XYZ file of C-alpha atoms in Angstrom:
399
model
C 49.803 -35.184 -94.613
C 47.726 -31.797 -95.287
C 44.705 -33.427 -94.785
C 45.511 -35.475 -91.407
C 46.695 -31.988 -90.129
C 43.785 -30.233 -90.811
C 41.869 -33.506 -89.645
C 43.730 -33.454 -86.424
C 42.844 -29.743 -85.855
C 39.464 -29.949 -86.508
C 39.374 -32.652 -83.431
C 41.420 -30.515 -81.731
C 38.306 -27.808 -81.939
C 35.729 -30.323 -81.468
C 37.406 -31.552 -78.538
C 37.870 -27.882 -77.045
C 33.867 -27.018 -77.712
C 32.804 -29.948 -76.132
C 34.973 -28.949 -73.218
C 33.679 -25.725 -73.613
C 29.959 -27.070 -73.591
C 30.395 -28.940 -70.807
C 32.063 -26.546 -68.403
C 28.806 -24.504 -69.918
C 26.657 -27.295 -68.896
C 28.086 -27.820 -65.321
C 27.707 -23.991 -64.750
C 24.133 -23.510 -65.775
C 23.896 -26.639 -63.451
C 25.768 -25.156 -60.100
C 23.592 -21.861 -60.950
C 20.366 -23.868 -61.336
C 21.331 -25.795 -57.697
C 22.267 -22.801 -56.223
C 18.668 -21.317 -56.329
C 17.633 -23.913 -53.965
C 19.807 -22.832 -51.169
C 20.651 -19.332 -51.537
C 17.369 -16.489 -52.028
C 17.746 -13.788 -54.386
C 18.048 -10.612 -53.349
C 15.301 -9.137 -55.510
C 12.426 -8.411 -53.023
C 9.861 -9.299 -56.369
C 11.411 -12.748 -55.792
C 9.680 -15.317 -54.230
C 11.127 -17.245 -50.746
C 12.389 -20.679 -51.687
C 8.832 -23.092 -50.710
C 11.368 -25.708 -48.626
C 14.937 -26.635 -48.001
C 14.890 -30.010 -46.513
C 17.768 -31.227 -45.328
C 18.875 -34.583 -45.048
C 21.535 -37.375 -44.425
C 23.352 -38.917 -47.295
C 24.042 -42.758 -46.653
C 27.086 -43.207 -48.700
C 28.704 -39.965 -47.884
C 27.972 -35.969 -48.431
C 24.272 -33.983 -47.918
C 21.538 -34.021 -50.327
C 19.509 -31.518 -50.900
C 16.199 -31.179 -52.982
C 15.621 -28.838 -55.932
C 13.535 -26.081 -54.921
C 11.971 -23.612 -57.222
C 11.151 -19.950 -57.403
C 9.408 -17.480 -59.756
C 10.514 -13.997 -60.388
C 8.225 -11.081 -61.372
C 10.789 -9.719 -63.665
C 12.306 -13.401 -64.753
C 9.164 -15.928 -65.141
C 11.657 -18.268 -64.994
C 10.765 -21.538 -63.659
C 13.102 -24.180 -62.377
C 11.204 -27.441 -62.122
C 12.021 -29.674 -59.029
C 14.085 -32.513 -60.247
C 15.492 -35.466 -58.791
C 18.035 -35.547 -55.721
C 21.357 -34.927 -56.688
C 24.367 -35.996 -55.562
C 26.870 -33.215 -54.487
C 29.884 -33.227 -55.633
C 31.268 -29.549 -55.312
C 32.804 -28.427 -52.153
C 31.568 -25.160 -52.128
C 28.319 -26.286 -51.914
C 28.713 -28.632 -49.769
C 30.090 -26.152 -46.951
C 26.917 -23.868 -47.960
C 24.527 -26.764 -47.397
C 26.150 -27.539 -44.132
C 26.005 -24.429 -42.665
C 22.426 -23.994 -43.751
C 21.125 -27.266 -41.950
C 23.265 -26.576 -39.115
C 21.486 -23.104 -38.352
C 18.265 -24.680 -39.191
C 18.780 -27.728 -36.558
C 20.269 -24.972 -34.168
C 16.663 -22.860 -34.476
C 14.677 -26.187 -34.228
C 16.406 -26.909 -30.713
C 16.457 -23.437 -29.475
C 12.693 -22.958 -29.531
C 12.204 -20.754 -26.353
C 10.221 -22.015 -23.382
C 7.867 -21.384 -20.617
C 10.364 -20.559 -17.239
C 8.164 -21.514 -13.769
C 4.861 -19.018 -13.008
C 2.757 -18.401 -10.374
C -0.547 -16.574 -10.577
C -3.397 -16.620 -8.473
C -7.098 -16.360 -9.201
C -8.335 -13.905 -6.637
C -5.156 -11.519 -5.309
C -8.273 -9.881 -2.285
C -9.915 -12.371 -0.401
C -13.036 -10.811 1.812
C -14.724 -13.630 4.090
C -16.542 -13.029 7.370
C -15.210 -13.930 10.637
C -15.514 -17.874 11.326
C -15.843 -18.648 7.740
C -13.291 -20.194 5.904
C -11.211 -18.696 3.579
C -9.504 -19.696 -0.036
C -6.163 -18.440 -0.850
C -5.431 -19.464 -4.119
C -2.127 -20.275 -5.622
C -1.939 -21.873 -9.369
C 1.746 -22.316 -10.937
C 3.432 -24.135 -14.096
C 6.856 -25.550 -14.042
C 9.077 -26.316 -17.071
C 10.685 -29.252 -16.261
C 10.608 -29.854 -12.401
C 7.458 -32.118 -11.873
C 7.748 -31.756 -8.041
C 8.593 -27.969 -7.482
C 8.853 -26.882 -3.609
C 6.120 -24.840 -2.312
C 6.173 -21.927 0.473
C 3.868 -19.716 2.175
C 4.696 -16.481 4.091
C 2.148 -14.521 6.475
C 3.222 -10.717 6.117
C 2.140 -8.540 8.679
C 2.606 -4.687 9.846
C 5.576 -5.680 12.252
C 6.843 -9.190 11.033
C 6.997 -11.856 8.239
C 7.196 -15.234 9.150
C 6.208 -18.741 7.470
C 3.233 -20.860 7.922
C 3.630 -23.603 5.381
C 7.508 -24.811 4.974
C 8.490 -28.267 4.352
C 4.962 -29.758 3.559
C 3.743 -28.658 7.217
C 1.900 -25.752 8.546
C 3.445 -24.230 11.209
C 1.873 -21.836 14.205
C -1.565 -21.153 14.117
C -2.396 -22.984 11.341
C -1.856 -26.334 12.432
C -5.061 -28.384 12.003
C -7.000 -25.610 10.405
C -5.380 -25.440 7.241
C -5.229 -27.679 3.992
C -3.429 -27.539 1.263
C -4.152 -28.853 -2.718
C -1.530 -28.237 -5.079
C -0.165 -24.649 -3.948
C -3.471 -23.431 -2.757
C -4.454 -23.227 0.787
C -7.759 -23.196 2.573
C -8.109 -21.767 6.228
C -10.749 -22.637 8.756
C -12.751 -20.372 10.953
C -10.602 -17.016 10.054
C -10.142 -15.025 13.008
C -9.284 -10.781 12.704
C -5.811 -12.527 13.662
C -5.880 -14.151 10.599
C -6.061 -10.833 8.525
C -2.488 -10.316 6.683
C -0.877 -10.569 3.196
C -0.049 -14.120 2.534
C 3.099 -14.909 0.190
C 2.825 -18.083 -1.997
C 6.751 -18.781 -3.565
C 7.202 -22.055 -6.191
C 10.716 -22.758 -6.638
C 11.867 -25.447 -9.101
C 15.325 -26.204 -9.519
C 15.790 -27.963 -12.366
C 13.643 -25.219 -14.528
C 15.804 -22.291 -16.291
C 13.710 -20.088 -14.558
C 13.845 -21.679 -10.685
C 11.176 -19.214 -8.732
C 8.085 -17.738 -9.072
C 6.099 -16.086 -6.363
C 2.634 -14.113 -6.041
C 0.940 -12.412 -3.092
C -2.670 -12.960 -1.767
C -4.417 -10.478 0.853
C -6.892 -11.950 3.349
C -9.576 -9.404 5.112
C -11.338 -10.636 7.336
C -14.835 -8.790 8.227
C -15.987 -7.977 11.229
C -19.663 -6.428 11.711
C -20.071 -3.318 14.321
C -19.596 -3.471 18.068
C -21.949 -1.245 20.652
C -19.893 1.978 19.761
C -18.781 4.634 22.693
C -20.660 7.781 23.131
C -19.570 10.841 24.741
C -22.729 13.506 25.643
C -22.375 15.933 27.917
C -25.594 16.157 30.147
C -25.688 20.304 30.471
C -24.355 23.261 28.318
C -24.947 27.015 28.315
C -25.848 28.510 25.575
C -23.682 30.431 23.084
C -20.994 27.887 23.879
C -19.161 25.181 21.682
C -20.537 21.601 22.217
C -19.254 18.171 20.698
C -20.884 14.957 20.946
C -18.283 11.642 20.230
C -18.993 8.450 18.758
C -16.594 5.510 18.343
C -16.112 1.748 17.232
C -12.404 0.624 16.959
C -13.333 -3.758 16.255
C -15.401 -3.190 12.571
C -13.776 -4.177 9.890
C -14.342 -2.252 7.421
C -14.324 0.894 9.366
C -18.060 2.318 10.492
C -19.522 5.146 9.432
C -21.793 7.189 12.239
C -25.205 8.568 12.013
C -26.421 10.637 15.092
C -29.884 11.133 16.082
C -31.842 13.279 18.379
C -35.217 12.550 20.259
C -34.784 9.191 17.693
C -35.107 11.573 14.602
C -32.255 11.286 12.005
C -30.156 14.019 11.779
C -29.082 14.895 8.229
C -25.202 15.448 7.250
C -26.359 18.221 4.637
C -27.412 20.779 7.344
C -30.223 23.094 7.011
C -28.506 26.782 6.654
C -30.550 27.834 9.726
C -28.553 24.719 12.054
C -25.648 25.688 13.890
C -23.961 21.808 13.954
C -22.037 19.998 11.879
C -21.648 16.209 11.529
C -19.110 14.208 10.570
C -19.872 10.677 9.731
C -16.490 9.262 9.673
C -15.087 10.361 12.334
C -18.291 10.200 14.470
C -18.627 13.651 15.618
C -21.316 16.144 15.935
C -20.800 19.769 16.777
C -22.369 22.615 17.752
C -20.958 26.117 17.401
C -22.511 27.896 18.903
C -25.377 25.455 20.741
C -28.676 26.617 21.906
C -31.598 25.943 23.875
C -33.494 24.712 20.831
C -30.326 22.049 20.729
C -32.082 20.327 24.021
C -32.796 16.904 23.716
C -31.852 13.016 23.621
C -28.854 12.398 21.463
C -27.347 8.878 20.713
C -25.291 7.497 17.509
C -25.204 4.675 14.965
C -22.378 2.373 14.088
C -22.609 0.688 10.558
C -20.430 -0.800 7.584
C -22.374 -3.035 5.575
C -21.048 -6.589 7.529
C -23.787 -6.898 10.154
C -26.943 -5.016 11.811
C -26.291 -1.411 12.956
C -25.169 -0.982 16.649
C -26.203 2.354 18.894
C -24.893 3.699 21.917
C -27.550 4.642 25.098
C -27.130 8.073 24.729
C -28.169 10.844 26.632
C -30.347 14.256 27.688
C -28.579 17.228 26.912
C -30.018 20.045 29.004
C -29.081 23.491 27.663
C -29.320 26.803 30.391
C -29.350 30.411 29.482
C -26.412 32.509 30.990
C -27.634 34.499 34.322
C -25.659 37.750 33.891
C -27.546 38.931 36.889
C -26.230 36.008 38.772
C -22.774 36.385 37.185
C -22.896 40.636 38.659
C -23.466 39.186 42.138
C -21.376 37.024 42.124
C -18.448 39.850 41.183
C -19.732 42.553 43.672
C -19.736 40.009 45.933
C -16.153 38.816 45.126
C -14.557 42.095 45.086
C -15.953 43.227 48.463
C -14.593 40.764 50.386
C -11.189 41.122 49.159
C -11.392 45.270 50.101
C -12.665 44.291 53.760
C -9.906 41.761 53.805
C -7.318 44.122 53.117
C -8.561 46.958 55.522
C -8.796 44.329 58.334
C -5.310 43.566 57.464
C -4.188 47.002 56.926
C -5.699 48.068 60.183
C -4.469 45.405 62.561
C -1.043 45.669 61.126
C -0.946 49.052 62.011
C -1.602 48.712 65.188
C 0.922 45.926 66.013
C -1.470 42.440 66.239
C 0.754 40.847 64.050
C 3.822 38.407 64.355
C 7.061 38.927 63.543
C 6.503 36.466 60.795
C 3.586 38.049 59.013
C 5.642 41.759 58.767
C 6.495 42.278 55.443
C 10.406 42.504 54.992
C 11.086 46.216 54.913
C 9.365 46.747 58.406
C 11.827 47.713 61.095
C 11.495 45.322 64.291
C 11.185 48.649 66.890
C 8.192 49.378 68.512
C 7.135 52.699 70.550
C 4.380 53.335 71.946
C 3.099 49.984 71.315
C 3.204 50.098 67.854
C 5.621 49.538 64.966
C 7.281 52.394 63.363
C 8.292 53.098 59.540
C 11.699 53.105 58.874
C 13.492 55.937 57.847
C 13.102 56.944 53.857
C 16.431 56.814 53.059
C 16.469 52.682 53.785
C 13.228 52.303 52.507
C 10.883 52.494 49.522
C 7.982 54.802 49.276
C 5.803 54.621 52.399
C 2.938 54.509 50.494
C 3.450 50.988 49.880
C 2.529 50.165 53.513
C -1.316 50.953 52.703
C -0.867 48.785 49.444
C -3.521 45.782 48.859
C -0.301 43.383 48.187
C 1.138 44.053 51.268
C -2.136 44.176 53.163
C -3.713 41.265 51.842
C -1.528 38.471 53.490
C -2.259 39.981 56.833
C -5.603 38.072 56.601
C -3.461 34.466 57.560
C -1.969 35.690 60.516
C -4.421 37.583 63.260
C -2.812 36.854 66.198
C -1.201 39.413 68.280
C 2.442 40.416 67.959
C 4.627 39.527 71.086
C 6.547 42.194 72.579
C 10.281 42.203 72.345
């Protein structure tokens, strides 16, 4: 009986360290799993090299055995065959981990609709035919809907909508993909043009880009303006203007067909601006005499020039200018004694008196009032009360 006791307690312990190795066994096994599905958080560890997921067909995920080397552990776990498993803890962890890798796969980020163009300045000369270009990529919309817009300085309006041209355009415009060719460009033509893509069924539905169209137009015969006489020691400016070119000219003046250069000599009295077309002369001279005429340019077409014309510059005659003063000033003194002296003696009407004299006459001639109702008789002999006596000469009427 001693014996079978001690028997049955030494089965007892073999039973319980088998039970003991085992639970051992199927720890060291979850750990060893584990490493295939959860990194370390060592940063000398190594990433796990793959975590494919797959289906089970009779129920449950599998999972392959992946392996990683530590710099501090050189540990290896060798790949082994798939495993069935069984634990439901790692079961939920395997889940979740293919779920978020399934949910990155299909959640790759993609291209919304753009629109770009290859040339955003177009610069053709008139009655050519200009490009606008319009290049776009869609998503998922294989037959996007395509708009252009003409954009001026006062209004915005369409000129492609619904597959058509519209206005203007209508027979002198094509279209290939989004990109539009125009005809014989006029200056009318000249504007920013809007190209818009919108595709509905893209995440991303619009996409839009803007072209601008110059169109260039060489020089016209500019407009001079040359005075044909001056006096010297006076200011003088000669005008030259061309309001069609495209780009805007520039102006070179000339005189007796000899250049004239904007970096003046420091002994020239003119200045020349070749933008605005001007030349200037402060003050001119009589060496400044001659034939002047101007020349329109911008780089489109041949140079244009005005006729021009003969300036001819005359020396003041301050003799002249003395007469002419002397001259001036005695006529207005004879004009006001005539006046003075026919008013005095009563040849004037009643009209031409000046307010303040008194309508009585003796003697045949008017008097002076009185002092008291009057201002200072000296202001009878006056030049501004004498001077209007000149209009009326006839003879007063008696009363």
């Amino acid at each position: 009986m001693f014996f079978w006791t001690l028997k049955r307690r030494g089965n007892r312990r073999q039973e319980s360290s088998g039970m003991m190795a085992a639970e051992r066994d199927q720890e060291r096994d979850q750990e060893r799993s584990s490493a295939a599905v959860i990194l370390p958080r060592n940063r000398e560890r190594k990433a796990l090299q793959s975590t494919p997921c797959s289906s089970a067909a009779a129920g449950g995920l599998r999972i392959s055995a992946s392996r990683w080397t530590s710099a501090l552990h050189p540990t290896t776990v060798s790949p082994g065959p798939t495993v069935q498993r069984r634990s439901t803890t790692m079961e939920k962890v395997e889940l979740l981990i293919c779920s978020t890798f399934f949910l990155l796969m299909q959640s790759t980020p993609t291209a919304p609709v753009t629109v770009t163009t290859k040339q955003p300045l177009v610069e053709v000369h008139e009655n050519e035919s200009a490009v606008l270009s319009c290049e776009f990529q869609t998503q998922a919309d294989p037959t996007p809907r395509i708009e252009w817009k003409k954009r001026t300085e006062t209004s915005v309006r369409f000129i492609y909508f619904r597959k058509e041209f519209l206005e203007d355009l209508v027979g002198r415009a094509t279209i290939e993909g989004a990109t539009i060719t125009i005809q014989k460009v006029t200056q009318m033509d000249a504007a920013v043009y809007h190209c818009e893509v919108s595709a509905s069924q893209d995440t991303v539905s619009l996409g839009e880009t803007n072209v601008t169209l110059r169109v260039l137009v060489p020089p016209n015969t500019p407009s001079c303006e040359v005075p044909s006489s001056a006096l010297t020691g006076t200011r003088v400016t000669l005008r030259c203007w061309d309001r069609q070119s495209v780009p805007p000219a520039t102006y070179s003046w000339f005189k007796d067909n000899k250049l004239l250069s904007v970096n003046r000599a420091s002994n020239t009295t003119y200045a020349l601006d070749p933008r605005a077309g001007t030349l200037e002369f402060n003050p001119i001279s009589r060496a400044d005499s001659g034939r002047y005429h101007c020349e329109a340019s911008n780089g489109v077409g041949a140079p244009k020039s005005c006729k021009g014309n003969h300036i001819h510059i005359d020396d003041v005659d301050v003799s002249a200018v003395v007469v002419g003063v002397v001259l001036v000033t005695l006529l207005l003194a004879l004009c006001s004694l005539v006046g003075c002296y026919t008013y005095r003696q009563g040849y004037l009407s009643r009209e031409c008196r000046p307010p303040w004299a008194v309508g009585r006459r003796r003697s045949g001639k008017w008097m002076q009032p009185d002092a008291s109702s009057t201002k200072d008789s000296h202001l009878s002999m006056s030049l501004p009360v004498c001077l209007p006596v000149c209009l009326c000469p006839q003879k007063a009427a008696e009363d």
